[in-house]
Short mmCIF file of C-alpha atoms in Angstrom, two decimals:
data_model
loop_
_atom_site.label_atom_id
_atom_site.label_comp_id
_atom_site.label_asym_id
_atom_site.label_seq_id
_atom_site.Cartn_x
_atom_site.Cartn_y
_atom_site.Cartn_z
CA UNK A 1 -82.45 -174.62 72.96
CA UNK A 2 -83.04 -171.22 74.29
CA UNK A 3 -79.85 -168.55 76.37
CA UNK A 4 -81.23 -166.48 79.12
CA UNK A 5 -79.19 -163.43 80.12
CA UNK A 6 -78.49 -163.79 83.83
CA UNK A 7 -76.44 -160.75 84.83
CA UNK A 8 -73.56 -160.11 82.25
CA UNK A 9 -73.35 -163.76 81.47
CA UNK A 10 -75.83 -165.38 79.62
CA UNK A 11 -76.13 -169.28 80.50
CA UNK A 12 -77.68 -172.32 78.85
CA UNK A 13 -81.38 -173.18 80.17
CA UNK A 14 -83.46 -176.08 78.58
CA UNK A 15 -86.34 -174.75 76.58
CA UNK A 16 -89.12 -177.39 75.90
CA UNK A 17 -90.60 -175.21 72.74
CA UNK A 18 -86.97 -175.43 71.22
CA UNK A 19 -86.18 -177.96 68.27
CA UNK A 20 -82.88 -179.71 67.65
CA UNK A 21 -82.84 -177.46 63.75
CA UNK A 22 -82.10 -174.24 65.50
CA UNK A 23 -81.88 -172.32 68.93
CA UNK A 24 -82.70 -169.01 70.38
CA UNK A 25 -80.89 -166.99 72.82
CA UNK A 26 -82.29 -163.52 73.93
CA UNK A 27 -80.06 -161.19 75.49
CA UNK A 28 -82.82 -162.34 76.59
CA UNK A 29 -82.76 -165.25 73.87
CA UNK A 30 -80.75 -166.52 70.64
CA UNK A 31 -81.98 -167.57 66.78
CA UNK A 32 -79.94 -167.20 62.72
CA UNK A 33 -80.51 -166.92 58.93
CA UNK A 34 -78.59 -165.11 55.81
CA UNK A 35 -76.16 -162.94 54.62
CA UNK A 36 -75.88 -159.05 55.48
CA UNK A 37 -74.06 -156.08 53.88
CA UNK A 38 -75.22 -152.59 52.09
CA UNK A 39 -76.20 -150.78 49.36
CA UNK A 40 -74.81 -146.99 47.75
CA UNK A 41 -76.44 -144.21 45.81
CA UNK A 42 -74.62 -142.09 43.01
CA UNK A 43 -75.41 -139.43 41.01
CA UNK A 44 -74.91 -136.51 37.44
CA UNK A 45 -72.73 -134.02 37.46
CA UNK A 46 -73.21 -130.39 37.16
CA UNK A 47 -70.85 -127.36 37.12
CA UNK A 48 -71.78 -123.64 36.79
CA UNK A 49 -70.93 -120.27 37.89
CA UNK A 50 -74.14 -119.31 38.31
CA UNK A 51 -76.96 -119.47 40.68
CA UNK A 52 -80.78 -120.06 41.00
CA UNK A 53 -80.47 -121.33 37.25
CA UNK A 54 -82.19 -125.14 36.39
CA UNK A 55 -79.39 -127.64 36.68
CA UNK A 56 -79.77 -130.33 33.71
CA UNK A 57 -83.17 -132.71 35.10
CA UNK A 58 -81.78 -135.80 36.35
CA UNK A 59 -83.93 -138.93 35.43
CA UNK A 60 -84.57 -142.05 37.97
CA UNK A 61 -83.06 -144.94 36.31
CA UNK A 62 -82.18 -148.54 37.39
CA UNK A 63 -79.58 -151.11 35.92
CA UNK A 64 -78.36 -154.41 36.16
CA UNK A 65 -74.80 -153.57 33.97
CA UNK A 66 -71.79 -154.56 35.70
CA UNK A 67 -69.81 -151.48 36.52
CA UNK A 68 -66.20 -152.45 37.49
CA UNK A 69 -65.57 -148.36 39.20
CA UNK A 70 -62.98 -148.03 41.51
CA UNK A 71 -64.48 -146.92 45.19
CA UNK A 72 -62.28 -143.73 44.61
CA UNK A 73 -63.75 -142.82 41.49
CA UNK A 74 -67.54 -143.43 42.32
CA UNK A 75 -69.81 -140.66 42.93
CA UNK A 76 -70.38 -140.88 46.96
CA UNK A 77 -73.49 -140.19 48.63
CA UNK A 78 -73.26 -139.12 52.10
CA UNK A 79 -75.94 -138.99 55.00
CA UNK A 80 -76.67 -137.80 58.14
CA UNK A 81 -78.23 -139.50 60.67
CA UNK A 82 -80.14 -137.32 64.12
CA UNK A 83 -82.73 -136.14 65.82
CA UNK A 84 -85.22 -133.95 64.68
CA UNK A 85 -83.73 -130.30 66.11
CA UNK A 86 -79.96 -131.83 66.17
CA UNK A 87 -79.12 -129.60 63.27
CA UNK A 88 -78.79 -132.45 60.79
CA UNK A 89 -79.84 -130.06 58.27
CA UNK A 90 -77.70 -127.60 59.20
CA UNK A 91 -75.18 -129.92 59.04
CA UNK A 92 -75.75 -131.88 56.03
CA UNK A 93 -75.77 -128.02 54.10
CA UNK A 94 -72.72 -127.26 56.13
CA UNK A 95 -70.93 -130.54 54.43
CA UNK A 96 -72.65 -129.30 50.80
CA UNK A 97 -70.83 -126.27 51.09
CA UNK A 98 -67.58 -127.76 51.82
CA UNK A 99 -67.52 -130.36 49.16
CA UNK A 100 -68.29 -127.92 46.74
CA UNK A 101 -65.34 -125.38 47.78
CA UNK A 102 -63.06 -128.37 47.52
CA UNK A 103 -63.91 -128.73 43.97
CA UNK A 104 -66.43 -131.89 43.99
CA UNK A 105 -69.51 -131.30 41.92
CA UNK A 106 -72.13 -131.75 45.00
CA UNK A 107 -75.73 -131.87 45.32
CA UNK A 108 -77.65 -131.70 47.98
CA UNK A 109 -81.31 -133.70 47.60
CA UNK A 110 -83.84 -133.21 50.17
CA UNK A 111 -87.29 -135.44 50.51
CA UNK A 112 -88.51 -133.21 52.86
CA UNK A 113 -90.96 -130.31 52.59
CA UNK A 114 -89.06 -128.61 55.29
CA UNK A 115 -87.88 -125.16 54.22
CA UNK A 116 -85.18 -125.55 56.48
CA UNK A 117 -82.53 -125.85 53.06
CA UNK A 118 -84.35 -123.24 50.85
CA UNK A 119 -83.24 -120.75 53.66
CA UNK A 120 -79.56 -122.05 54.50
CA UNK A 121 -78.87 -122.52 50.63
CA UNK A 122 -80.48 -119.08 49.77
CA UNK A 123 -82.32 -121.06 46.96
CA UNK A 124 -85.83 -122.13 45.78
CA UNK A 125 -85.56 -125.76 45.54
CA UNK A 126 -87.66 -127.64 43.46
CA UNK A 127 -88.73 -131.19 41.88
CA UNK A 128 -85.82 -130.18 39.00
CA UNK A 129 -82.10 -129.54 40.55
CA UNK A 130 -81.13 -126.13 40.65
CA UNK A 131 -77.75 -124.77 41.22
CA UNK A 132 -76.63 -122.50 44.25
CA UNK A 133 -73.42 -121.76 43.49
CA UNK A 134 -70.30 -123.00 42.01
CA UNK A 135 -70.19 -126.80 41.69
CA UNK A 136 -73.38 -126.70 44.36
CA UNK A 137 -77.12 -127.58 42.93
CA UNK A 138 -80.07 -129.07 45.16
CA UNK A 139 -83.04 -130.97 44.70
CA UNK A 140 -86.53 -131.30 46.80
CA UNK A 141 -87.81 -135.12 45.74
CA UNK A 142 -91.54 -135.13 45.73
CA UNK A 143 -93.06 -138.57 45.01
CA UNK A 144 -95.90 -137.17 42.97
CA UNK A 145 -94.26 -136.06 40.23
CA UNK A 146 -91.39 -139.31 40.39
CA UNK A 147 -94.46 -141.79 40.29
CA UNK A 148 -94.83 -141.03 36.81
CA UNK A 149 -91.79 -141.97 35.03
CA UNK A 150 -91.88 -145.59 36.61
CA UNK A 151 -95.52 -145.72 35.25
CA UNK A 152 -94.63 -144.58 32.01
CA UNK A 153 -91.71 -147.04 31.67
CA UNK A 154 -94.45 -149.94 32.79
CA UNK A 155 -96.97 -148.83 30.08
CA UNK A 156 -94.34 -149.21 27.56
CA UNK A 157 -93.05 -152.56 28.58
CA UNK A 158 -96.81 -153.88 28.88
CA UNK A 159 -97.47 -152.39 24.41
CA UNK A 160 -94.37 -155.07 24.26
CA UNK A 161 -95.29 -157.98 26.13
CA UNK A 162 -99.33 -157.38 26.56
CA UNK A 163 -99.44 -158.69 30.33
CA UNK A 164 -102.07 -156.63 31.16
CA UNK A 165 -104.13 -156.20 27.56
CA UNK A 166 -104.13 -152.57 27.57
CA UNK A 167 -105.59 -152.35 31.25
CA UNK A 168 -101.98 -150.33 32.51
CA UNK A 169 -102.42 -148.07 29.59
CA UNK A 170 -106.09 -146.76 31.46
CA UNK A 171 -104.45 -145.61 34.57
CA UNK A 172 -103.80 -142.18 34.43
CA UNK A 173 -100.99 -141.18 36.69
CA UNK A 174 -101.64 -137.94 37.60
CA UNK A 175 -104.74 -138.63 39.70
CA UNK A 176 -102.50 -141.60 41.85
CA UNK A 177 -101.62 -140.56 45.33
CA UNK A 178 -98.95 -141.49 47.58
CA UNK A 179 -99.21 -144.79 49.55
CA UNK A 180 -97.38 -144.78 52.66
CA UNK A 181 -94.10 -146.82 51.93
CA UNK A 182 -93.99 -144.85 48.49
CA UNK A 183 -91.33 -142.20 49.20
CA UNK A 184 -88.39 -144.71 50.67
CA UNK A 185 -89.51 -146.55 47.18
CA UNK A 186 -88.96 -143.76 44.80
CA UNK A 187 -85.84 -141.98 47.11
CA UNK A 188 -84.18 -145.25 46.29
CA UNK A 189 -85.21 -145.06 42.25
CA UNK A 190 -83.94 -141.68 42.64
CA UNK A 191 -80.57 -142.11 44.05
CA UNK A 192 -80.56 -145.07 41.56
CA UNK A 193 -81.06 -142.88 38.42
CA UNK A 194 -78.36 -140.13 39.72
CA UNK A 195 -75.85 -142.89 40.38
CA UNK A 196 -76.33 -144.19 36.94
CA UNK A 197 -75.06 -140.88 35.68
CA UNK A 198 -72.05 -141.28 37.41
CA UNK A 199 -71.39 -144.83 35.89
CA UNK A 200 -67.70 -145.69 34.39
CA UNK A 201 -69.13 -146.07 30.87
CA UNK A 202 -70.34 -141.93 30.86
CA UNK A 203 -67.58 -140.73 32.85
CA UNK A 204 -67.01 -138.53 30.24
CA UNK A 205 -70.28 -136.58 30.21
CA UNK A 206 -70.88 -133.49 31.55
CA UNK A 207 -73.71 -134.40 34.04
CA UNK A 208 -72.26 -136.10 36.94
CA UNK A 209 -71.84 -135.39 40.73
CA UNK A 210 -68.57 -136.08 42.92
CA UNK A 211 -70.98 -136.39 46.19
CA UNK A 212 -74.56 -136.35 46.93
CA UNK A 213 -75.75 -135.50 50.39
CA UNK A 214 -78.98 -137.34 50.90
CA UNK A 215 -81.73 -136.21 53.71
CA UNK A 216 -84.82 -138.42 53.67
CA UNK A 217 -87.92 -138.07 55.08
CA UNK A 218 -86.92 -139.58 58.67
CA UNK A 219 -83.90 -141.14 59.80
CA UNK A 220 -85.91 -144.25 60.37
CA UNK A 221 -86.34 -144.09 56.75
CA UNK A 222 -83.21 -143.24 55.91
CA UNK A 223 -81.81 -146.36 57.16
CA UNK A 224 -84.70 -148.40 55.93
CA UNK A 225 -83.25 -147.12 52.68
CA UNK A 226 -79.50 -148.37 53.60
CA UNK A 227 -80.53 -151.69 54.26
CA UNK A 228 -82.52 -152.43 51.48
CA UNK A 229 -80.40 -154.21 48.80
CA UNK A 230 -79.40 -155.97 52.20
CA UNK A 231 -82.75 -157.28 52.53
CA UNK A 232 -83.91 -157.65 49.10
CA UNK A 233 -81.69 -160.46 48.37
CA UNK A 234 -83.23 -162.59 50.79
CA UNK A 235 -86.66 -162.06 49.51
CA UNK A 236 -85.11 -162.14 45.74
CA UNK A 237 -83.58 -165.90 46.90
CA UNK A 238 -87.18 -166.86 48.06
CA UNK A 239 -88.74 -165.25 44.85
CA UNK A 240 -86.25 -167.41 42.42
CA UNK A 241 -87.26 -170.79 44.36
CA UNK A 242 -90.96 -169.95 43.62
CA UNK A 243 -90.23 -169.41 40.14
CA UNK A 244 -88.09 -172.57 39.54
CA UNK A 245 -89.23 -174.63 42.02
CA UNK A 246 -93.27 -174.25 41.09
CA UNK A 247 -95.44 -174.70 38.66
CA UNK A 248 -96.57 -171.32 38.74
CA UNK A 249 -93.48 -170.03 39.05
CA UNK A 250 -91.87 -171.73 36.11
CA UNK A 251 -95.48 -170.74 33.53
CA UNK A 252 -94.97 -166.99 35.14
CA UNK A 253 -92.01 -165.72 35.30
CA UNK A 254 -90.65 -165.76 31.66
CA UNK A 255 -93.74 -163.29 31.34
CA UNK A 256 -92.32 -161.04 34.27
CA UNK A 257 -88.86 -160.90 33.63
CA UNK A 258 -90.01 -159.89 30.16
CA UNK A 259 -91.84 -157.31 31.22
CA UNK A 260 -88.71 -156.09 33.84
CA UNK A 261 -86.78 -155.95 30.87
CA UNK A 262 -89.08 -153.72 28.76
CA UNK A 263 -89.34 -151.29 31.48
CA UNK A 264 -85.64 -151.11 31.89
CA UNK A 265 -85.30 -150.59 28.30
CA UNK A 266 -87.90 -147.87 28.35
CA UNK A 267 -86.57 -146.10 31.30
CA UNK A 268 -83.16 -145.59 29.20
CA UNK A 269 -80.43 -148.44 31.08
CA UNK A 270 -79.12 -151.20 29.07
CA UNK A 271 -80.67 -154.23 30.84
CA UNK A 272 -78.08 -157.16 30.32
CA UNK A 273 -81.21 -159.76 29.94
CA UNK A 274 -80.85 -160.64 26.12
CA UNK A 275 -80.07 -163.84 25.58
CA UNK A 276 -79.88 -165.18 29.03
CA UNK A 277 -81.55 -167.71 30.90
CA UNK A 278 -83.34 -167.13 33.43
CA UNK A 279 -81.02 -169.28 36.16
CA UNK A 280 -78.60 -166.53 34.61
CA UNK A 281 -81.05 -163.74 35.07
CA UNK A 282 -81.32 -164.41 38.46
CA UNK A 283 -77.70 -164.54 39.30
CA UNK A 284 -76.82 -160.61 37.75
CA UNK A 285 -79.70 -159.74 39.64
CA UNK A 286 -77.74 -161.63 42.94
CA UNK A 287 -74.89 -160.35 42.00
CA UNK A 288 -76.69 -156.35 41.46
CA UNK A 289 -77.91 -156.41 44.73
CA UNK A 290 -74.82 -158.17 46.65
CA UNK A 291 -72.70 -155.51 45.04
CA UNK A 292 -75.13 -152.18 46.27
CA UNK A 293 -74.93 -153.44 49.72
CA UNK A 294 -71.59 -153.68 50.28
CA UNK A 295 -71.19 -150.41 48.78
CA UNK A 296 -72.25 -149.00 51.93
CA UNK A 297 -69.45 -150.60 54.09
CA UNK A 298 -66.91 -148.48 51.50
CA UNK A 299 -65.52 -145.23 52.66
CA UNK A 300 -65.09 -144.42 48.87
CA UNK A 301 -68.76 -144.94 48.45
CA UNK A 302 -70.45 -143.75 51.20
CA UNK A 303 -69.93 -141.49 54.40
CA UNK A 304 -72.70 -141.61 57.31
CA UNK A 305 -72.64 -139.27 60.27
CA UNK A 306 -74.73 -138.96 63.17
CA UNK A 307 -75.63 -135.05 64.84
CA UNK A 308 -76.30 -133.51 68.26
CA UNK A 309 -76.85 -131.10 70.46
CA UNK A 310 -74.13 -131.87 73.32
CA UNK A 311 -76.35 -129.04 75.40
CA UNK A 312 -79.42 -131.52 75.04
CA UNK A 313 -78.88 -135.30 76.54
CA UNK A 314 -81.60 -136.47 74.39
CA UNK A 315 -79.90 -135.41 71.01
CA UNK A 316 -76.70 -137.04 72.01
CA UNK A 317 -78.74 -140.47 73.29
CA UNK A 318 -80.68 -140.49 69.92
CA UNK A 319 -77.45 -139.81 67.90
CA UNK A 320 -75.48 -143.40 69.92
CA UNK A 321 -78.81 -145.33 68.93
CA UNK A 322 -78.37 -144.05 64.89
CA UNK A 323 -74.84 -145.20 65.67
CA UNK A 324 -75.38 -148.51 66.64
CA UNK A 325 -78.60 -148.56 64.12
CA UNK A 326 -76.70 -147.46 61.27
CA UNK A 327 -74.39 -150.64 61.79
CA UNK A 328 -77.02 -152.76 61.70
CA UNK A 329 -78.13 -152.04 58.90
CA UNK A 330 -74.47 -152.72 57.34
CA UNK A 331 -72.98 -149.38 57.05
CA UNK A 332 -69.66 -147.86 58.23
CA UNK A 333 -70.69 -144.73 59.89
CA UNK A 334 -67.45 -142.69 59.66
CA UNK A 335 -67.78 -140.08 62.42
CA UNK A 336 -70.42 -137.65 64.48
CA UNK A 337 -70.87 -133.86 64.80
CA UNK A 338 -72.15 -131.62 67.60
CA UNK A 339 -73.21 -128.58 67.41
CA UNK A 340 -70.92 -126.39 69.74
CA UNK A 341 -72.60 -123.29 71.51
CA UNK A 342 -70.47 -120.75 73.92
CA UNK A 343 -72.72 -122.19 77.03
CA UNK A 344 -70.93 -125.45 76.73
CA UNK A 345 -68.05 -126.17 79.17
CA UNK A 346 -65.22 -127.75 78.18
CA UNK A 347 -65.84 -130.88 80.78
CA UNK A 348 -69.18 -131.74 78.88
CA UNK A 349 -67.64 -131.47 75.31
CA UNK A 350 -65.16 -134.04 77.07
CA UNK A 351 -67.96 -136.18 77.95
CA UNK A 352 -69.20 -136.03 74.74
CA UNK A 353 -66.21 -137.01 72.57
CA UNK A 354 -65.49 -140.33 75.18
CA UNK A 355 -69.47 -141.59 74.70
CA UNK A 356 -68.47 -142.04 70.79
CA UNK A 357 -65.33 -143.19 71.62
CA UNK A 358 -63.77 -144.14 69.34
CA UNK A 359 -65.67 -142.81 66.71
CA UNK A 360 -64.28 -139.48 65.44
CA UNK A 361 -65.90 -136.57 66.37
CA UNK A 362 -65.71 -132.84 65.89
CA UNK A 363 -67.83 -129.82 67.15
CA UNK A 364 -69.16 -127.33 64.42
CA UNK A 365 -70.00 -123.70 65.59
CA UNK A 366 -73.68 -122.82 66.26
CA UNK A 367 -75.15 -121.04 62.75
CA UNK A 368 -77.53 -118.03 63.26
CA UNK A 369 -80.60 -118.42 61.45
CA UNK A 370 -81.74 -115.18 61.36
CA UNK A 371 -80.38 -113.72 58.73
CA UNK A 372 -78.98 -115.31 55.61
CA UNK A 373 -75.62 -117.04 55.60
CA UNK A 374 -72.33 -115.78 54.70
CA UNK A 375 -71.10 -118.77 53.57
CA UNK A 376 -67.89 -118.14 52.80
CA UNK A 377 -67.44 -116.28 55.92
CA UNK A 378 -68.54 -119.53 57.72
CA UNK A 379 -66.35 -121.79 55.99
CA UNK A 380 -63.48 -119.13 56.85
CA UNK A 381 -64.09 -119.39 60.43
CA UNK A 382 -61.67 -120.92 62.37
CA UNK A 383 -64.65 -122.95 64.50
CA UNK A 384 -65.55 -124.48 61.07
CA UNK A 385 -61.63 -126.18 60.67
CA UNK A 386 -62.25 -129.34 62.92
CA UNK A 387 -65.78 -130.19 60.88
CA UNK A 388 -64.09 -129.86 57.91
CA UNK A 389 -60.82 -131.47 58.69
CA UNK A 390 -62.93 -134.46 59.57
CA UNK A 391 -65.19 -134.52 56.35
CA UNK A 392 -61.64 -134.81 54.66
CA UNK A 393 -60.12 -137.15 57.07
CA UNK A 394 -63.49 -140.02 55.50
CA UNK A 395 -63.06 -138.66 52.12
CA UNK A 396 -59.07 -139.61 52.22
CA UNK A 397 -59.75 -142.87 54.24
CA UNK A 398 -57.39 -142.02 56.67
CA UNK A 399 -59.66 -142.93 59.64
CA UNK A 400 -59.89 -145.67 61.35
CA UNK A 401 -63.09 -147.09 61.77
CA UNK A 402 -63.61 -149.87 64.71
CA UNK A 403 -65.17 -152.82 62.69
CA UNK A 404 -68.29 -154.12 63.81
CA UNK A 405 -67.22 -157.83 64.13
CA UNK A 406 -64.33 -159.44 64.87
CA UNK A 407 -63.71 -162.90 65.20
CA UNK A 408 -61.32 -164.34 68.20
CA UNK A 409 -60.38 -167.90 66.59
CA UNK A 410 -58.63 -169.42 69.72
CA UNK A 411 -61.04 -168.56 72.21
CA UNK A 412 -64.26 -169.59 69.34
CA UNK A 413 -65.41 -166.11 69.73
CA UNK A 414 -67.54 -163.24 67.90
CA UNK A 415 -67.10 -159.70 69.44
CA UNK A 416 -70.33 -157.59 67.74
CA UNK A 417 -69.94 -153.66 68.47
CA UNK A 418 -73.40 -152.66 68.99
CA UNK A 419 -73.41 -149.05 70.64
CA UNK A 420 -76.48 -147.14 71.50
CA UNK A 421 -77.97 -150.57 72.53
CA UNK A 422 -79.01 -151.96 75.89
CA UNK A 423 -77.66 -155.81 76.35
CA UNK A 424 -81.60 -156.51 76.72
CA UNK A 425 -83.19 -155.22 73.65
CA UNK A 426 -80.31 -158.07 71.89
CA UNK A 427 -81.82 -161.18 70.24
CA UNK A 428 -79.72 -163.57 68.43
CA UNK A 429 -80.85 -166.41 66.11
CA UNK A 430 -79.23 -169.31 64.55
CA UNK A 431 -80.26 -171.39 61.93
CA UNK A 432 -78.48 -173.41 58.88
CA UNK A 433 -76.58 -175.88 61.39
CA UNK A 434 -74.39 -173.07 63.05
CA UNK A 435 -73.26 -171.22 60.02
CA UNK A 436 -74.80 -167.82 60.16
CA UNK A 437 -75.50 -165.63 62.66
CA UNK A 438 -78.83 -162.90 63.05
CA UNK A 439 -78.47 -160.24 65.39
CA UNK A 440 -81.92 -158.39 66.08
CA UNK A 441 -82.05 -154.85 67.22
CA UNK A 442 -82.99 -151.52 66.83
CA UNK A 443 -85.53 -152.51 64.59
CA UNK A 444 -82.97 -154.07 61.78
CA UNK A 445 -82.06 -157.52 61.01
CA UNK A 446 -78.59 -158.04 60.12
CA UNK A 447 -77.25 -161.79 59.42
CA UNK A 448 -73.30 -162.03 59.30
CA UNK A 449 -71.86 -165.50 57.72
CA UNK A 450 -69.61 -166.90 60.22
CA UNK A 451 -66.00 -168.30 58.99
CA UNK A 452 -65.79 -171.98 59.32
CA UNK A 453 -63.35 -171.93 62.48
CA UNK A 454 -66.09 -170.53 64.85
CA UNK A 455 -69.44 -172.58 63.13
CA UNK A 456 -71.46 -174.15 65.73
CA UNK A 457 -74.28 -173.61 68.51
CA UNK A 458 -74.01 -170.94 70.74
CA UNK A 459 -72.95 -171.24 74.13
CA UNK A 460 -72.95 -168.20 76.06
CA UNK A 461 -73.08 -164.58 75.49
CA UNK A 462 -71.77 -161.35 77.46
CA UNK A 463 -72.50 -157.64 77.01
CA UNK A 464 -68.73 -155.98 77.75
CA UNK A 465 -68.21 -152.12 76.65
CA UNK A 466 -71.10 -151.42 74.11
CA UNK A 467 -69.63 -154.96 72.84
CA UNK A 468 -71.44 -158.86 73.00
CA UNK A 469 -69.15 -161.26 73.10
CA UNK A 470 -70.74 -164.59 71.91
CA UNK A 471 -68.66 -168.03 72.41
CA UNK A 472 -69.82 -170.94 70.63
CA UNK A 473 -69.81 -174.38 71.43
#
């Protein structure tokens, strides 16, 4: 069957190209599949009096080890989410510079060519991370030069297991371009290898960061990025019925997870693949990605913020759309900053802070960039206390963050915050006989598992407060 929104209320209406195995209502219509949460980046440490100097190189690196690490104790990467001209970068250098004056090794990694940070940090960034000052180092990702290691790793897995009879070995890497798709790819490999540092079993080494402050190459990359251990487990559940389900499947992939396993090797983790089978193999690879997308949903893990310009509507629209975006792609967004000016009255700061109500928001003075930056002269400035008061108030998880479902089990209810949304670019899915629900918007796909008191078809659907209110049958 098929909902049509009439209004605020959306009612049932017969829909001959429905089948009795699902239904479809679309705020404008309604349809379901899987499970939805996030995935977290961490990083290596490095501390130093001095700047400009080469910070130890910090190799991509992916594992499949369990690592039981407290939320507190995790290296955290932290991201900022606006439109181009917001002063994202601003801020995200702005939050660099605080973490590292509260003592947390920090580094700041860039995938853009922008020379936006070079200027703010008063550094030369580079492919290797450099340090800017004490407990501060930064890092320009260029996809060229990552490509390489990844090949490498391949070549020596493939002299193990001879997939390819020496035909990888003829590819020479250096003469490979970039393929649109490739940088979110290697960012994530990246932000893999830096969290690896920062792993409970080499807690004790020298290299590790506290925070990382991530800026990709778009925002609409950037939360490609946080959804995608979200996402890869429903292709990785397809992938495994292939494998054991066909014939193909069952001659092939003893040959690919062999060669997986190589490459781990070769890139330097500790692949937990020895004597496993592969129903087993495919589980702790379940169970990786289940546990990196959840990580996104913890404070301890991960901190996003959206930016804007409260003097420019458009900045302040985009930065409600990230908001709403950022949720659906499973993360907890813990506050937004604007970027105050002395033009601003204090009526339209006020309109400001209630249109992210009740996310918390502070206002972070407007930094000349003509001149270098006196850093410690900014961070000194009284204008600078609210933006840092509310990086601290995430990083000691005193906030409170309004959850993005809730469930009202007398009335049969789900109540889905989705700000920055318009109740007509909503479409909700249900399949698997009532049990999961998959909200489509902004571009994402998130699919929440509904508890057993509220299973069932959908019956109608409302759009109250930035808020749908769905009531099942």
């Amino acid at each position: 069957m098929s909902l049509s929104l009439s209004s605020q209320l959306l009612h049932l209406v017969p829909c001959p190209c429905s089948s009795s195995s699902s239904s479809s209502l679309s705020l404008n219509y309604i349809q379901l599949n899987t499970n939805r949460n996030v995935n977290v980046p961490q990083v290596a440490r490095t501390k130093s009096n001095s700047r400009g100097k080469a910070a130890p190189d910090l190799s991509i690196a992916a594992s499949t080890k369990d690592d039981n690490v407290e939320a507190d104790k995790s290296t955290k990467l932290v991201i900022f989410l606006g439109k181009g001209g917001s002063g994202k970068t601003t801020t995200a250098i702005f939050a660099a510079q605080h973490y590292a004056r509260e003592g947390l090794s920090t580094c700041f990694m860039t995938h853009s060519q922008d020379r936006t940070a070079d200027y703010l940090l008063n550094c030369k960034l580079g492919a290797a991370p450099v340090i800017c000052g004490n407990n501060l180092s930064a890092v320009r990702l260029e996809t060229t030069k990552m490509l390489l290691g990844p090949l490498k790793w391949l070549k020596q897995a493939d002299a193990h297991v001879n997939m390819t009879q020496g035909v990888l070995e003829g590819i020479v890497g250096e003469e490979l371009g970039v393929l649109p798709g490739m940088d979110s790819i290697f960012s994530a490999l990246a932000l893999e290898g830096f969290e690896l540092s920062g792993s409970a079993a080499q807690r004790n080494q020298r290299n590790k960061f506290d925070v990382i402050i991530y800026e990709g190459v778009s925002p609409e990359e950037t939360l490609r990025l946080m959804g995608a251990a979200s996402a890869a487990r429903l292709y990785l559940k397809y992938l495994r019925s292939i494998a054991e389900k066909t014939d193909f499947g069952r001659l092939a992939s003893p040959t690919l997870l062999g060669l997986v396993h190589e490459a781990m090797t070769s890139s330097g983790s500790r692949p937990s693949f020895n004597g496993k089978l592969s129903s087993e193999i495919w589980d702790l690879l379940e169970r990786f990605l289940e546990r990196k997308s959840s990580s996104f949903a913890e404070p301890g893990k991960f901190g996003c913020y959206v930016v804007m310009d409260p003097s420019r509507p458009i900045t302040v629209n985009s930065a409600l759309r990230y908001w709403g975006c950022a949720i659906q792609a499973g993360a907890q967004v813990s506050g937004a900053f604007g970027i105050s000016s002395p033009h601003h009255g204090g009526e339209s700061l006020e309109s400001v802070k209630q249109a992210f109500s009740p996310l918390p928001l502070a206002f972070m003075p407007n930094l000349s960039q003509d001149s270098p930056l006196d850093w410690d002269a900014t961070m000194q400035n009284p204008l600078s206390e609210d933006a840092q008061n509310l990086l601290r108030l995430a990083a000691n998880k005193t906030g409170s963050v309004m959850p993005s479902v809730k469930y009202d089990l007398s009335k049969k209810s789900i109540i889905l915050f989705m700000p920055g949304f318009d109740k007509s670019e909503i479409k909700l899915y249900q399949y698997r006989r009532g049990s999961e629900l998959l909200v489509e918007a902004g571009d994402q796909r998130r699919v929440i598992r509904l508890p057993r008191e509220v299973q069932g078809k959908m019956g109608s659907a409302k759009y109250v407060d930035r808020s749908l209110v769905i009531t099942m049958c």
